[in-house]
Coordinates of C-alpha atoms in Angstrom, one line a residue:
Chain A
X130 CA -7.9 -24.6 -22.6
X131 CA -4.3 -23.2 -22.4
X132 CA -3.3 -22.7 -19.0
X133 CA -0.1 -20.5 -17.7
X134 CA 2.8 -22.3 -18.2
X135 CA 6.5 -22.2 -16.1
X136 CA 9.3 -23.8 -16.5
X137 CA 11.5 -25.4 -15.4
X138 CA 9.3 -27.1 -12.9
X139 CA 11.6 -28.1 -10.4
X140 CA 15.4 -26.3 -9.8
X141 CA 18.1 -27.2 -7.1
X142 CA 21.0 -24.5 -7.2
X143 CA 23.9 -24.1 -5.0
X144 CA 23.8 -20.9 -2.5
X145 CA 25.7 -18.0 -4.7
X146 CA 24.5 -19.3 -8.1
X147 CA 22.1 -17.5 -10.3
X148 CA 18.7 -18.7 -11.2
X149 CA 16.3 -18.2 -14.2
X150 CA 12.3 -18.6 -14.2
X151 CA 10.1 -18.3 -17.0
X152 CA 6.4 -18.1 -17.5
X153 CA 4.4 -18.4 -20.8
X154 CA 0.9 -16.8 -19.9
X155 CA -2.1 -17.5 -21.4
X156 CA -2.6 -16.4 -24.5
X157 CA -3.6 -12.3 -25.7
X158 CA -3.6 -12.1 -21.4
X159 CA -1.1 -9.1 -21.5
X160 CA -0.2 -8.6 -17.6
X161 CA 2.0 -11.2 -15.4
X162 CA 2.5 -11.4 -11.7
X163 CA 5.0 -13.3 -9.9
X164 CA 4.6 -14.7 -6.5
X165 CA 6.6 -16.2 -3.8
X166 CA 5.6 -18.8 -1.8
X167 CA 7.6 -19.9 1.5
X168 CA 7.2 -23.0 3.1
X169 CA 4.1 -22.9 5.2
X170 CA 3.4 -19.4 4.0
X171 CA 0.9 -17.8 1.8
X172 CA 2.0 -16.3 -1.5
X173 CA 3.7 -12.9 -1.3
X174 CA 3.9 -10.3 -4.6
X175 CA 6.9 -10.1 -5.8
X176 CA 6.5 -7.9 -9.0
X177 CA 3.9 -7.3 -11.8
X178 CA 4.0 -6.2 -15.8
X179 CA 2.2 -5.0 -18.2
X180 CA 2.3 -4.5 -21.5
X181 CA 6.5 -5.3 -20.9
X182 CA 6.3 -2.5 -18.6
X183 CA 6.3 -2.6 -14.6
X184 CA 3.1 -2.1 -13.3
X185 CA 3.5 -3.2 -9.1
X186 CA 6.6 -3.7 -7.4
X187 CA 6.2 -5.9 -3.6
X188 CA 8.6 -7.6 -1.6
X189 CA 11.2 -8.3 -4.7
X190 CA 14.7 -8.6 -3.1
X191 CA 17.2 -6.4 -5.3
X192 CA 19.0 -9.9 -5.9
X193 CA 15.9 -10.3 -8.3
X194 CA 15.2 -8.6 -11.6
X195 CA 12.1 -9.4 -14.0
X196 CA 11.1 -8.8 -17.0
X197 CA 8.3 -9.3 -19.5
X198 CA 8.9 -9.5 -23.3
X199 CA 7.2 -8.6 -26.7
X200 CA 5.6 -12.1 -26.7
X201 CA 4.3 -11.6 -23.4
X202 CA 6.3 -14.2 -21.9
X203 CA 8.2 -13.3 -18.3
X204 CA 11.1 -14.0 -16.8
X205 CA 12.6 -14.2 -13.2
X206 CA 16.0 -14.2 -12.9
X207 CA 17.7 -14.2 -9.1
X208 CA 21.0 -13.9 -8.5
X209 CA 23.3 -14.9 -5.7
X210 CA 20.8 -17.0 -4.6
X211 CA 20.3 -18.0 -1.0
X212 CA 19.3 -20.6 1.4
X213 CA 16.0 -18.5 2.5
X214 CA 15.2 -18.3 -1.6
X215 CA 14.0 -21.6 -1.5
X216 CA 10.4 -21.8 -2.3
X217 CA 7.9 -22.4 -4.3
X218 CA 7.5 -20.0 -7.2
X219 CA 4.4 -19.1 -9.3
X220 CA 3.7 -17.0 -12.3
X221 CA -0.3 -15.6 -12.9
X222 CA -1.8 -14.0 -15.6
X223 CA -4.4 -11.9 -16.8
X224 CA -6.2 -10.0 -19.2
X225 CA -6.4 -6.5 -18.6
X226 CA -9.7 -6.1 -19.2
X227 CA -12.2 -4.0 -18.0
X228 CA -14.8 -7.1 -16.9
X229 CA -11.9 -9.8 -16.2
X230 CA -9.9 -9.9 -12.8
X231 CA -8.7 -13.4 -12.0
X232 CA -5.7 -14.3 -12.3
X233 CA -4.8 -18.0 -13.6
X234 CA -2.1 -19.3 -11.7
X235 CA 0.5 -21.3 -13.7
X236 CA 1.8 -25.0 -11.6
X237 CA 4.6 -23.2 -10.3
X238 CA 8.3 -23.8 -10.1
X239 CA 9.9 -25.1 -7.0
X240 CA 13.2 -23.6 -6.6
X241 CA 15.4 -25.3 -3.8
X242 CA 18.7 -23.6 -2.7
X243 CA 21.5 -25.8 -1.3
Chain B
X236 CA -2.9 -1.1 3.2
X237 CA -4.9 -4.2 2.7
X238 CA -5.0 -7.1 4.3
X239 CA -6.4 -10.7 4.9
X240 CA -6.9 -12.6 7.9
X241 CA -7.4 -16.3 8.2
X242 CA -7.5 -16.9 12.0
X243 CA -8.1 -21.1 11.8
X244 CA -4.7 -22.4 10.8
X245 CA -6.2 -26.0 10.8
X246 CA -9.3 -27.8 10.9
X247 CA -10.1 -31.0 10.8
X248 CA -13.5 -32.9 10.1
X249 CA -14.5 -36.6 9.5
X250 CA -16.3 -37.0 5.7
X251 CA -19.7 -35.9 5.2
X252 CA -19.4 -33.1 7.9
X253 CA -20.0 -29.5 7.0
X254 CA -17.2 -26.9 7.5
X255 CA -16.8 -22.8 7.1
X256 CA -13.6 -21.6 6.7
X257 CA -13.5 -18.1 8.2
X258 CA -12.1 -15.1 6.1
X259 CA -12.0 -11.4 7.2
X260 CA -10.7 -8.9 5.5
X261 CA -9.3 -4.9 5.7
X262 CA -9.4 -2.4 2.6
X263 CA -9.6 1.5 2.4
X264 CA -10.8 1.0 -1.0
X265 CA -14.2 1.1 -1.9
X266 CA -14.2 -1.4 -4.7
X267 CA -12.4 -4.4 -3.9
X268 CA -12.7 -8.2 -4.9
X269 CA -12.2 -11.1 -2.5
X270 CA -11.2 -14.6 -4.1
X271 CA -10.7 -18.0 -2.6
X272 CA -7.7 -20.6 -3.7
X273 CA -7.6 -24.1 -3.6
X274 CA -4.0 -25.6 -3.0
X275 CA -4.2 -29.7 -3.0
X276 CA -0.8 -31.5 -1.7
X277 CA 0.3 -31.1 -5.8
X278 CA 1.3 -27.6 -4.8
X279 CA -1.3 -25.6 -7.6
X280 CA -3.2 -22.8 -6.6
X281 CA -6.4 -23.5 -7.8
X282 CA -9.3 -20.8 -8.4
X283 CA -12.4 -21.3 -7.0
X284 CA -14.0 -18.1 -6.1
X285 CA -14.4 -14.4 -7.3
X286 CA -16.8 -11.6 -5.6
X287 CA -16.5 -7.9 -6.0
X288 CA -17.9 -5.2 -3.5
X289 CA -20.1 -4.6 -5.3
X290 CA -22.3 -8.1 -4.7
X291 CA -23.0 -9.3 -1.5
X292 CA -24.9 -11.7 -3.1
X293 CA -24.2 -15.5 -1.5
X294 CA -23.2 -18.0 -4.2
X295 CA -23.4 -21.9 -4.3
X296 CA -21.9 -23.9 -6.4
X297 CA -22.5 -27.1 -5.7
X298 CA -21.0 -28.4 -2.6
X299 CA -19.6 -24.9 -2.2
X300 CA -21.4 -21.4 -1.1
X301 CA -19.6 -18.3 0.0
X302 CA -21.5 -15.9 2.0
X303 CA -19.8 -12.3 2.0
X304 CA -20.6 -9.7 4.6
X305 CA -19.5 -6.2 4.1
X306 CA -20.9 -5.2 7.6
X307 CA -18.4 -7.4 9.1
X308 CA -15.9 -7.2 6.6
X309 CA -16.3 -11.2 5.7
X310 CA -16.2 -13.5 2.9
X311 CA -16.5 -17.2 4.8
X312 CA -16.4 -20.4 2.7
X313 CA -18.7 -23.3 3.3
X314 CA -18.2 -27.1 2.2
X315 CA -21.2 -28.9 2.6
X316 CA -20.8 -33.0 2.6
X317 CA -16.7 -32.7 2.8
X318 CA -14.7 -35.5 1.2
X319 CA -11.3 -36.2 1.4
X320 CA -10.4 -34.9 -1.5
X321 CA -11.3 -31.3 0.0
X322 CA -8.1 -32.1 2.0
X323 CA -6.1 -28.9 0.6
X324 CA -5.1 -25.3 2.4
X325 CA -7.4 -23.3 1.5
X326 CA -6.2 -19.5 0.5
X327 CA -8.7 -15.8 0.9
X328 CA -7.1 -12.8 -1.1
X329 CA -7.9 -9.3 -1.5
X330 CA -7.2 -6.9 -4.8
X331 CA -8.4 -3.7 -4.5
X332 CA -8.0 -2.4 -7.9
X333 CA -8.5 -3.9 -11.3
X334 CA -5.1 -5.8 -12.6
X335 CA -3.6 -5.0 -8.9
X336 CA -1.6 -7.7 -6.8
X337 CA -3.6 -10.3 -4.6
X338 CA -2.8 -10.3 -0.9
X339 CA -3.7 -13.4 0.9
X340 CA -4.6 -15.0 3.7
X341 CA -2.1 -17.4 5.9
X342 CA -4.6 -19.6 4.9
X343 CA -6.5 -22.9 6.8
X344 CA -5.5 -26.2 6.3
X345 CA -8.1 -28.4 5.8
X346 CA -8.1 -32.2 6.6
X347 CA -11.2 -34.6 6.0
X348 CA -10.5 -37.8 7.8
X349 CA -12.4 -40.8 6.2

């Protein structure tokens, strides 16, 4: 079965540069969550879509935009990127639908900041 | 606000032992649902559980049972027979509404020494 897909897996950028995340969910699922995950930590919410339009804000530094597309794809993009961004990065998915809650994690992308 | 607490940070069993991993758990909600992840060493958040408020119902699956009290606000995780391969942190989240963000543990590392 298709499974959430990110990309690229692994990212090293310099402190000050900008990054870009993208996420592919699964198909005819229609809302996307990002999470953040520090070393050590558990995931924290970042920001959620659906149907392209905002549906949950968290802890999203305003160094980070999002957005989610007509194809349903997402994308992360962080600018001036710093030392503390470095983590590990996932994308979820899931179908809006009245009997279906999980979300489907995609592998995630490891972002390291230098 | 909700909110997840995993109060063993690490545990560690020798193979063929049995082990609970303690979740508890705060809502204001009325209809919630609790989930449990699997992350390996890989890094991938892997789905294992689902359980609404609705169910108090205790589920096995195999080596696996959850048993969910509402009284106490608890949804503990049992691995009967543990291998090494159960080696992983194990993650407990909360959504409280349908298509909402999870909010997780700090989860419990697990290690199953040969």
């Amino acid at each position: 079965a298709a499974g959430v897909i990110q990309s690229p897996r692994h990212l090293i950028k310099e402190k000050r540069e900008t990054a870009t995340l993208k996420c592919y969910p699964i198909p005819r699922h229609d809302t996307v969550y990002w999470y953040q995950q520090g070393p050590g930590q558990d995931p924290q919410f970042l920001i959620s879509f659906y149907e392209k339009m905002q549906s949950d804000k968290g802890s999203i530094p305003d160094r980070f935009s999002a957005q989610q597309f007509s194809d349903y794809h997402s994308e992360l993009n962080m600018s001036s990127l710093e030392l503390g961004d470095s983590a590990l990065y996932f994308c979820a998915s899931s179908l809006d639908h009245r009997d279906t809650y999980e979300q489907y994690f995609g592998p995630g992308t490891r972002l390291t900041v230098t | 606000a909700q909110k997840v607490t995993q109060a063993q940070t690490e545990i560690s069993v020798v193979e063929k032992e049995d082990v609970t991993l303690d979740c508890v758990y705060e809502t204001r909600d009325t209809t919630y649902y609790l989930f449990w992840y699997k992350q390996p060493p890989s890094g991938e958040l892997v789905f294992l559980i689902r359980r609404n408020s609705f169910d108090e119902q205790n589920e096995i699956s195999g080596r696996y049972s959850w048993n969910f009290q509402k009284s106490t606000s608890s949804f503990n995780f049992t691995i009967t027979a543990s291998q090494v391969v159960d080696s992983a942190v194990y993650f407990c989240a909360i959504q409280e509404t349908s298509g909402s963000r999870l909010t997780f543990g700090e989860g419990t590392q697990l290690t199953v020494n040969p």
